Short mmCIF file of C-alpha atoms in Angstrom, two decimals:
data_model
loop_
_atom_site.label_atom_id
_atom_site.label_comp_id
_atom_site.label_asym_id
_atom_site.label_seq_id
_atom_site.Cartn_x
_atom_site.Cartn_y
_atom_site.Cartn_z
CA UNK A 793 120.81 147.65 94.53
CA UNK A 794 118.01 148.95 96.69
CA UNK A 795 116.24 147.19 99.49
CA UNK A 796 113.29 147.91 101.73
CA UNK A 797 113.85 150.79 104.10
CA UNK A 798 111.78 151.29 107.22
CA UNK A 799 109.46 148.40 108.02
CA UNK A 800 105.82 149.36 107.69
CA UNK A 801 103.50 149.02 110.63
CA UNK A 802 102.38 145.53 111.59
CA UNK A 803 98.76 146.54 111.09
CA UNK A 804 99.31 147.56 107.47
CA UNK A 805 101.26 144.38 106.75
CA UNK A 806 98.58 142.16 108.28
CA UNK A 807 95.96 144.03 106.26
CA UNK A 808 97.97 143.40 103.09
CA UNK A 809 98.24 139.72 103.97
CA UNK A 810 94.51 139.49 104.61
CA UNK A 811 93.75 141.09 101.25
CA UNK A 812 96.05 138.65 99.43
CA UNK A 813 94.60 135.60 101.21
CA UNK A 814 91.05 136.73 100.41
CA UNK A 815 92.12 137.27 96.80
CA UNK A 816 93.52 133.73 96.67
CA UNK A 817 90.25 132.31 97.95
CA UNK A 818 88.10 134.48 95.68
CA UNK A 819 90.10 133.96 92.49
CA UNK A 820 90.32 130.20 92.92
CA UNK A 821 86.77 129.68 94.21
CA UNK A 822 85.86 128.14 90.84
CA UNK A 823 87.53 124.90 92.00
CA UNK A 824 84.59 124.46 94.40
CA UNK A 825 82.20 123.99 91.49
CA UNK A 826 80.33 120.66 91.92
CA UNK A 827 81.50 119.65 88.44
CA UNK A 828 85.15 119.65 89.55
CA UNK A 829 85.89 115.95 90.00
CA UNK A 830 88.78 113.49 90.42
CA UNK A 831 91.05 113.28 87.38
CA UNK A 832 93.70 110.98 85.89
CA UNK A 833 96.29 109.91 88.48
CA UNK A 834 94.04 111.10 91.31
CA UNK A 835 92.46 107.63 91.02
CA UNK A 836 95.85 105.92 91.14
CA UNK A 837 96.78 107.61 94.42
CA UNK A 838 93.33 107.03 95.92
CA UNK A 839 93.58 103.33 95.07
CA UNK A 840 97.11 103.18 96.44
CA UNK A 841 96.13 104.51 99.86
CA UNK A 842 92.98 102.36 99.89
CA UNK A 843 94.60 99.01 99.15
CA UNK A 844 98.04 99.41 100.72
CA UNK A 845 99.07 100.02 104.30
CA UNK A 846 101.17 103.08 105.02
CA UNK A 847 104.00 100.88 106.30
CA UNK A 848 104.53 99.54 102.77
CA UNK A 849 105.56 102.87 101.30
CA UNK A 850 106.45 105.24 104.15
CA UNK A 851 110.16 105.23 105.03
CA UNK A 852 112.82 107.83 105.74
CA UNK A 853 115.12 107.19 102.79
CA UNK A 854 113.79 106.64 99.26
CA UNK A 855 113.78 103.20 97.66
CA UNK A 856 112.81 104.37 94.18
CA UNK A 857 114.24 107.07 91.97
CA UNK A 858 110.84 108.50 91.03
CA UNK A 859 107.49 108.86 92.83
CA UNK A 860 108.78 107.71 96.22
CA UNK A 861 107.04 110.53 98.09
CA UNK A 862 105.65 109.30 101.42
CA UNK A 863 104.81 112.68 102.97
CA UNK A 864 102.50 113.62 100.10
CA UNK A 865 101.06 110.13 100.22
CA UNK A 866 100.38 110.51 103.95
CA UNK A 867 98.51 113.73 103.21
CA UNK A 868 96.35 111.92 100.65
CA UNK A 869 95.91 109.03 103.07
CA UNK A 870 94.73 111.36 105.83
CA UNK A 871 92.26 113.19 103.62
CA UNK A 872 91.01 109.89 102.20
CA UNK A 873 90.25 108.64 105.69
CA UNK A 874 88.43 111.89 106.42
CA UNK A 875 86.63 112.52 103.12
CA UNK A 876 86.63 109.21 101.16
CA UNK A 877 85.32 110.14 97.67
CA UNK A 878 83.55 113.38 98.62
CA UNK A 879 85.33 115.38 95.95
CA UNK A 880 83.98 118.74 97.18
CA UNK A 881 85.82 118.37 100.48
CA UNK A 882 89.07 117.56 98.67
CA UNK A 883 88.72 120.65 96.51
CA UNK A 884 88.06 122.80 99.56
CA UNK A 885 91.18 121.47 101.25
CA UNK A 886 93.43 122.21 98.26
CA UNK A 887 91.83 125.66 97.94
CA UNK A 888 92.67 126.48 101.57
CA UNK A 889 96.24 125.11 101.35
CA UNK A 890 96.96 127.47 98.47
CA UNK A 891 95.72 130.42 100.53
CA UNK A 892 97.98 129.20 103.37
CA UNK A 893 100.93 129.16 100.98
CA UNK A 894 100.21 132.77 100.00
CA UNK A 895 100.20 133.74 103.68
CA UNK A 896 103.51 131.92 104.26
CA UNK A 897 105.09 133.72 101.31
CA UNK A 898 104.04 137.10 102.68
CA UNK A 899 105.38 136.27 106.14
CA UNK A 900 108.66 135.28 104.51
CA UNK A 901 108.90 138.45 102.40
CA UNK A 902 107.69 140.74 105.19
CA UNK A 903 111.15 141.89 106.38
CA UNK A 904 112.35 142.60 102.83
CA UNK A 905 109.51 144.44 101.10
CA UNK A 906 107.55 147.59 101.99
CA UNK A 907 103.86 146.98 102.55
CA UNK A 908 102.61 147.91 99.09
CA UNK A 909 105.18 145.73 97.33
CA UNK A 910 104.37 142.95 99.79
CA UNK A 911 100.73 143.24 98.76
CA UNK A 912 101.68 143.04 95.08
CA UNK A 913 103.76 139.91 95.68
CA UNK A 914 100.89 138.31 97.58
CA UNK A 915 98.29 139.14 94.93
CA UNK A 916 100.50 137.86 92.12
CA UNK A 917 101.29 134.59 93.88
CA UNK A 918 97.61 134.17 94.77
CA UNK A 919 96.12 134.75 91.32
CA UNK A 920 98.82 134.07 88.66
CA UNK A 921 96.61 131.65 86.76
CA UNK A 922 99.18 129.99 84.50
CA UNK A 923 101.15 128.81 87.54
CA UNK A 924 98.25 127.44 89.63
CA UNK A 925 97.63 123.98 88.17
CA UNK A 926 98.39 122.41 91.55
CA UNK A 927 95.40 124.16 93.11
CA UNK A 928 92.86 122.23 91.03
CA UNK A 929 94.51 118.82 90.76
CA UNK A 930 94.32 116.38 93.67
CA UNK A 931 97.26 114.35 92.36
CA UNK A 932 99.37 117.52 92.49
CA UNK A 933 99.47 117.39 96.29
CA UNK A 934 103.24 116.90 96.06
CA UNK A 935 103.67 120.36 94.54
CA UNK A 936 100.98 122.03 96.64
CA UNK A 937 102.18 120.69 99.99
CA UNK A 938 105.78 120.75 98.76
CA UNK A 939 105.43 124.53 98.45
CA UNK A 940 104.03 124.69 101.99
CA UNK A 941 107.04 122.80 103.33
CA UNK A 942 109.62 124.78 101.34
CA UNK A 943 108.12 128.09 102.45
CA UNK A 944 107.81 126.76 106.00
CA UNK A 945 111.43 125.60 106.08
CA UNK A 946 112.70 128.94 104.85
CA UNK A 947 110.40 130.90 107.17
CA UNK A 948 111.43 128.88 110.25
CA UNK A 949 115.12 129.31 109.38
CA UNK A 950 114.67 133.03 108.78
CA UNK A 951 112.80 133.48 112.06
CA UNK A 952 115.58 131.66 113.92
CA UNK A 953 118.21 133.95 112.44
CA UNK A 954 116.31 137.21 112.94
CA UNK A 955 114.84 136.52 116.37
CA UNK A 956 116.62 137.72 119.48
CA UNK A 957 116.06 134.56 121.50
CA UNK A 958 114.74 130.99 121.30
CA UNK A 959 116.57 130.33 118.03
CA UNK A 960 117.12 126.59 118.39
CA UNK A 961 113.48 125.47 118.35
CA UNK A 962 113.00 127.29 115.06
CA UNK A 963 116.20 125.85 113.62
CA UNK A 964 115.07 122.38 114.68
CA UNK A 965 111.69 122.98 113.03
CA UNK A 966 113.44 124.02 109.83
CA UNK A 967 115.35 120.72 109.84
CA UNK A 968 112.17 118.66 110.28
CA UNK A 969 110.40 120.58 107.51
CA UNK A 970 113.48 120.21 105.29
CA UNK A 971 113.35 116.41 105.54
CA UNK A 972 109.57 116.44 105.02
CA UNK A 973 109.95 118.61 101.91
CA UNK A 974 112.50 116.22 100.36
CA UNK A 975 110.21 113.27 101.05
CA UNK A 976 107.30 115.16 99.47
CA UNK A 977 108.92 115.83 96.09
CA UNK A 978 112.42 115.60 94.67
CA UNK A 979 112.80 119.31 93.81
CA UNK A 980 113.46 119.93 97.53
CA UNK A 981 116.87 118.24 97.21
CA UNK A 982 118.11 121.75 96.38
CA UNK A 983 116.66 123.25 99.56
CA UNK A 984 120.08 123.58 101.22
CA UNK A 985 121.11 125.83 98.32
CA UNK A 986 117.90 127.83 98.84
CA UNK A 987 118.78 128.32 102.51
CA UNK A 988 122.35 129.28 101.65
CA UNK A 989 121.14 131.90 99.16
CA UNK A 990 118.76 133.35 101.73
CA UNK A 991 121.45 133.27 104.41
CA UNK A 992 124.24 134.97 102.46
CA UNK A 993 122.24 137.35 100.25
CA UNK A 994 119.48 138.50 102.59
CA UNK A 995 119.88 137.47 106.23
CA UNK A 996 123.62 138.23 106.62
CA UNK A 997 123.64 137.86 110.39
CA UNK A 998 126.88 136.93 112.13
CA UNK A 999 130.23 136.00 110.66
CA UNK A 1000 130.93 133.45 107.95
CA UNK A 1001 131.70 130.75 110.53
CA UNK A 1002 128.42 131.32 112.38
CA UNK A 1003 126.43 131.19 109.16
CA UNK A 1004 128.12 127.99 108.05
CA UNK A 1005 127.42 126.36 111.42
CA UNK A 1006 123.73 127.25 111.06
CA UNK A 1007 123.65 125.70 107.60
CA UNK A 1008 125.70 122.62 108.49
CA UNK A 1009 122.79 120.38 109.66
CA UNK A 1010 120.88 121.22 106.49
CA UNK A 1011 123.96 120.44 104.40
CA UNK A 1012 124.26 117.05 106.11
CA UNK A 1013 120.60 116.29 105.33
CA UNK A 1014 121.12 117.28 101.71
CA UNK A 1015 124.27 115.16 101.37
CA UNK A 1016 122.57 112.08 102.84
CA UNK A 1017 119.64 112.30 100.45
CA UNK A 1018 121.77 113.27 97.44
CA UNK A 1019 123.99 110.27 98.07
CA UNK A 1020 120.94 108.04 98.29
CA UNK A 1021 119.45 109.40 95.07
CA UNK A 1022 122.82 109.10 93.32
CA UNK A 1023 122.91 105.42 94.29
CA UNK A 1024 119.33 104.96 93.08
CA UNK A 1025 120.10 106.71 89.80
CA UNK A 1026 123.06 104.43 89.23
CA UNK A 1027 120.92 101.33 89.69
CA UNK A 1028 117.53 102.43 88.32
CA UNK A 1029 118.05 105.07 85.63
CA UNK A 1030 117.90 102.51 82.82
CA UNK A 1031 114.22 101.95 83.55
CA UNK A 1032 113.52 105.70 83.08
CA UNK A 1033 115.85 106.49 80.19
CA UNK A 1034 113.96 107.03 76.98
CA UNK A 1035 110.69 107.62 78.84
CA UNK A 1036 108.96 110.78 79.95
CA UNK A 1037 110.99 110.97 83.18
CA UNK A 1038 114.41 110.22 81.73
CA UNK A 1039 116.99 112.94 82.34
CA UNK A 1040 118.23 115.03 79.42
CA UNK A 1041 121.65 116.27 80.50
CA UNK A 1042 122.40 118.81 77.76
CA UNK A 1043 122.77 122.60 77.86
CA UNK A 1044 120.41 123.01 74.89
CA UNK A 1045 117.64 121.11 76.66
CA UNK A 1046 118.07 123.16 79.85
CA UNK A 1047 117.97 126.46 77.93
CA UNK A 1048 114.91 125.29 76.02
CA UNK A 1049 113.31 124.32 79.32
CA UNK A 1050 113.92 127.80 80.77
CA UNK A 1051 112.27 129.35 77.72
CA UNK A 1052 109.38 126.88 77.84
CA UNK A 1053 108.54 127.49 81.49
CA UNK A 1054 108.78 131.26 81.25
CA UNK A 1055 106.66 131.16 78.10
CA UNK A 1056 104.03 129.18 79.99
CA UNK A 1057 104.16 131.52 82.97
CA UNK A 1058 103.92 134.68 80.84
CA UNK A 1059 101.27 133.30 78.44
CA UNK A 1060 103.56 133.11 75.40
CA UNK A 1061 101.83 130.03 74.03
CA UNK A 1062 98.88 129.14 71.82
CA UNK A 1063 95.98 128.00 74.06
CA UNK A 1064 94.69 124.54 73.24
CA UNK A 1065 97.85 123.46 71.46
CA UNK A 1066 101.39 122.37 72.21
CA UNK A 1067 102.87 125.44 70.51
CA UNK A 1068 104.98 127.36 72.99
CA UNK A 1069 107.11 130.35 71.99
CA UNK A 1070 110.37 129.35 73.65
CA UNK A 1071 112.35 132.36 72.36
CA UNK A 1072 109.75 134.75 73.75
CA UNK A 1073 109.96 132.85 77.02
CA UNK A 1074 113.72 133.36 77.11
CA UNK A 1075 113.17 137.08 76.59
CA UNK A 1076 110.79 137.12 79.55
CA UNK A 1077 113.38 135.20 81.57
CA UNK A 1078 115.99 137.85 80.74
CA UNK A 1079 113.57 140.64 81.71
CA UNK A 1080 112.78 138.92 85.01
CA UNK A 1081 116.50 138.51 85.71
CA UNK A 1082 117.12 142.22 85.10
CA UNK A 1083 114.27 143.20 87.42
CA UNK A 1084 115.50 140.75 90.06
CA UNK A 1085 118.99 142.24 89.89
CA UNK A 1086 117.73 145.60 91.16
CA UNK A 1087 117.41 144.51 94.80
CA UNK A 1088 118.87 141.95 97.16
CA UNK A 1089 115.40 140.52 97.76
CA UNK A 1090 114.97 140.14 94.01
CA UNK A 1091 118.35 138.48 93.54
CA UNK A 1092 117.75 136.02 96.36
CA UNK A 1093 114.21 135.19 95.26
CA UNK A 1094 115.07 134.73 91.59
CA UNK A 1095 118.03 132.52 92.48
CA UNK A 1096 115.80 130.44 94.77
CA UNK A 1097 113.25 130.02 91.96
CA UNK A 1098 116.07 128.84 89.71
CA UNK A 1099 117.17 126.22 92.24
CA UNK A 1100 113.60 124.95 92.74
CA UNK A 1101 112.93 124.59 89.01
CA UNK A 1102 116.36 123.14 88.18
CA UNK A 1103 115.33 119.51 88.63
CA UNK A 1104 112.50 119.69 86.09
CA UNK A 1105 114.71 121.48 83.59
CA UNK A 1106 116.49 118.13 83.19
CA UNK A 1107 113.22 116.43 82.19
CA UNK A 1108 113.38 117.29 78.51
CA UNK A 1109 110.52 114.96 77.61
CA UNK A 1110 108.21 115.89 80.49
CA UNK A 1111 107.35 119.57 80.75
CA UNK A 1112 104.16 120.64 82.45
CA UNK A 1113 102.78 123.95 83.81
CA UNK A 1114 102.25 122.13 87.12
CA UNK A 1115 105.97 122.52 87.85
CA UNK A 1116 105.61 126.31 87.91
CA UNK A 1117 103.67 126.27 91.16
CA UNK A 1118 106.54 126.13 93.68
CA UNK A 1119 108.96 128.58 91.98
CA UNK A 1120 106.23 131.08 91.08
CA UNK A 1121 106.06 132.28 94.69
CA UNK A 1122 109.67 133.45 94.51
CA UNK A 1123 109.40 134.85 90.99
CA UNK A 1124 106.51 136.95 92.30
CA UNK A 1125 108.83 138.52 94.89
CA UNK A 1126 111.55 139.09 92.31
CA UNK A 1127 109.20 140.89 89.90
CA UNK A 1128 107.93 143.41 92.46
CA UNK A 1129 111.11 143.96 94.50
CA UNK A 1130 113.14 146.43 92.33
CA UNK A 1131 113.87 149.83 93.88
CA UNK A 1132 111.31 149.49 96.68
CA UNK A 1133 111.57 153.12 97.82
CA UNK A 1134 111.03 154.64 94.36
CA UNK A 1135 107.48 155.54 93.44
CA UNK A 1136 108.01 155.16 89.70
CA UNK A 1137 109.29 151.62 90.22
CA UNK A 1138 106.17 150.93 92.29
CA UNK A 1139 103.96 152.13 89.45
CA UNK A 1140 105.84 149.89 86.99
CA UNK A 1141 105.51 146.90 89.34
CA UNK A 1142 101.79 147.57 89.68
CA UNK A 1143 101.34 147.66 85.90
CA UNK A 1144 103.27 144.42 85.51
CA UNK A 1145 101.12 142.66 88.12
CA UNK A 1146 97.92 144.03 86.58
CA UNK A 1147 98.94 142.78 83.13
CA UNK A 1148 99.87 139.31 84.41
CA UNK A 1149 96.63 138.97 86.33
CA UNK A 1150 94.33 140.42 83.67
CA UNK A 1151 95.88 138.98 80.50
CA UNK A 1152 94.29 135.50 80.70
CA UNK A 1153 90.87 137.07 81.31
CA UNK A 1154 91.39 139.52 78.43
CA UNK A 1155 92.36 136.77 75.97
CA UNK A 1156 89.69 134.33 77.13
CA UNK A 1157 92.25 131.78 78.27
CA UNK A 1158 91.05 132.01 81.88
CA UNK A 1159 87.46 131.29 80.87
CA UNK A 1160 88.37 128.52 78.44
CA UNK A 1161 90.80 126.75 80.78
CA UNK A 1162 88.35 126.74 83.66
CA UNK A 1163 85.55 125.62 81.34
CA UNK A 1164 87.70 122.76 80.05
CA UNK A 1165 88.47 121.48 83.56
CA UNK A 1166 84.83 121.69 84.65
CA UNK A 1167 83.40 120.13 81.48
CA UNK A 1168 85.79 117.18 81.67
CA UNK A 1169 85.15 116.91 85.40
CA UNK A 1170 81.38 116.83 84.85
CA UNK A 1171 81.88 114.10 82.23
CA UNK A 1172 83.96 111.97 84.58
CA UNK A 1173 81.62 112.57 87.52
CA UNK A 1174 78.56 111.64 85.46
CA UNK A 1175 80.09 108.32 84.37
CA UNK A 1176 81.26 107.42 87.87
CA UNK A 1177 77.89 108.25 89.44
CA UNK A 1178 76.15 106.26 86.68
CA UNK A 1179 78.33 103.29 87.52
CA UNK A 1180 77.59 103.64 91.24
CA UNK A 1181 73.86 103.82 90.52
CA UNK A 1182 73.94 100.76 88.25
CA UNK A 1183 75.92 98.70 90.77
CA UNK A 1184 74.26 99.96 93.93
CA UNK A 1185 72.49 96.64 94.57
CA UNK A 1186 74.72 94.37 92.52
CA UNK A 1187 78.12 92.74 92.76
CA UNK A 1188 80.90 93.29 90.27
CA UNK A 1189 81.54 90.44 87.86
CA UNK A 1190 85.06 89.95 86.57
CA UNK A 1191 86.32 90.36 83.90
CA UNK A 1192 84.69 93.71 83.28
CA UNK A 1193 84.70 95.77 80.08
CA UNK A 1194 83.90 99.49 80.05
CA UNK A 1195 83.64 101.33 76.73
CA UNK A 1196 83.79 105.13 76.88
CA UNK A 1197 84.05 107.98 74.41
CA UNK A 1198 87.06 109.71 76.01
CA UNK A 1199 89.55 107.27 77.44
CA UNK A 1200 91.68 109.77 79.31
CA UNK A 1201 89.04 111.99 80.87
CA UNK A 1202 86.77 109.17 82.02
CA UNK A 1203 87.09 107.93 85.63
CA UNK A 1204 87.92 104.33 84.71
CA UNK A 1205 90.99 104.43 82.43
CA UNK A 1206 93.64 105.22 85.02
CA UNK A 1207 95.19 101.99 86.24
CA UNK A 1208 92.75 100.03 84.05
CA UNK A 1209 89.90 100.38 86.48
CA UNK A 1210 91.37 101.77 89.72
CA UNK A 1211 88.12 103.66 90.34
CA UNK A 1212 86.06 100.47 89.94
CA UNK A 1213 88.26 98.42 92.24
CA UNK A 1214 88.18 101.26 94.75
CA UNK A 1215 84.37 101.46 94.64
CA UNK A 1216 83.97 97.71 95.21
CA UNK A 1217 86.91 97.41 97.62
CA UNK A 1218 88.16 94.54 95.45
CA UNK A 1219 91.77 94.70 94.33
CA UNK A 1220 91.43 91.50 92.31
CA UNK A 1221 88.82 92.83 89.85
CA UNK A 1222 90.01 92.64 86.24
CA UNK A 1223 88.86 95.66 84.24
CA UNK A 1224 89.40 96.50 80.58
CA UNK A 1225 88.67 100.06 79.47
CA UNK A 1226 88.32 100.68 75.73
CA UNK A 1227 87.42 103.60 73.52
CA UNK A 1228 84.15 103.55 71.60
CA UNK A 1229 84.65 102.92 67.91
CA UNK A 1230 82.15 103.17 65.06
CA UNK A 1231 80.93 99.69 64.20
CA UNK A 1232 82.81 98.13 67.10
CA UNK A 1233 81.28 95.67 69.55
CA UNK A 1234 82.95 96.12 72.95
CA UNK A 1235 80.56 93.65 74.61
CA UNK A 1236 81.15 90.70 72.27
CA UNK A 1237 82.57 88.57 75.08
CA UNK A 1238 79.56 87.13 76.97
CA UNK A 1239 81.61 86.41 80.11
CA UNK A 1240 81.85 88.92 82.89
CA UNK A 1241 80.07 92.27 82.70
CA UNK A 1242 80.09 95.08 80.17
CA UNK A 1243 79.24 98.78 80.36
CA UNK A 1244 78.95 101.16 77.42
CA UNK A 1245 78.73 104.93 77.34
CA UNK A 1246 75.75 106.13 75.29
CA UNK A 1247 75.00 109.83 74.83
CA UNK A 1248 77.25 110.72 77.74
CA UNK A 1249 75.65 108.25 80.17
CA UNK A 1250 76.94 104.85 81.23
CA UNK A 1251 74.63 101.91 80.59
CA UNK A 1252 75.00 98.22 81.46
CA UNK A 1253 74.80 95.76 78.57
CA UNK A 1254 75.28 92.52 80.56
#
């Protein structure tokens, strides 16, 4: 195994970080398009923070097995107070948080990679399109901010270990961020294993006893939350079993999940369909493991990625590219870390990064995926703005029927009218959203009010 030799100058490393952050902002600037609008469960979270006080859902220990994530909710709550429904401001915030995550990754990898490899890791994490769903989805705040907290926890812990003095404030910060990460999304339950991997594979400062003492508070945090989630699973798993978020505890499902996620990350799928080449994904996983095994930084990073993705590997019925966002930062390090002092290995790492970054543009997937998000966003935005215009000087009448052409991509379907109730600040409004059907009459009931989409615009019938 080979690791980074002499550390490069601070100036060169800061220049590399600046380039990667600028690349993150440039590559993802498309999310600032005015057509990029709220989508799906974005409306559910917006309605939740609008109609419910923070004291109802914010608590230290979880009360529900799934979606009990108060830190992410507090982030949404804060931005909602600041921005309300100004979707452009939300998109700007998510755009900047991703760039921050890229900077945190490079600070974390700085002691372990020479400058050029550090730059490659930053560019790959900034612009690896198949892994960046969280950057353009407001409801994915739990993955976006979850990555910030995981990287922050690891960086604070690493700084405490490597610094000559003032260790305890950084260790304390790592504990606070650890708890916040767990209460942002459940994948952070494995964060103590992440810290242990980093401690024993990379940091290696002090004896075994000293290292264990450093890790002990994190282990206690992990045990407390694992015990709580084990209790919740015992009492609540029946409600999830058989659904999208039921656990599939079989080796075959886990192996298939590994292949599926690597296939998604490395573009081994048919765009626009559910066809994913799992076997090809497993081959990419094997290749990544071989590359990671060529350096301590690679081994540690690849193992960390495995820990962070392990929870979703158990969700056999719910696989989504969104879940690649957090582990992709560490896979990026693993792919560029082999033999850091060998020029030929640097050339190979460069080619690999170039292929991963250029492939979606070459195949048209980058263009088509962005176009899809913006077209559906423009559709949703148009309907919502039409509704606001129609109701600007009127009061909502319940029950309300809204008939639209696309009942998933419209702004009204989620929560059966969360967007409408949010607009009117009326939690009691009864809304029924239906799909337009040839020959159908969605406004047959004369009571209440009815809206129908016609030629892509929302009109009021009564």
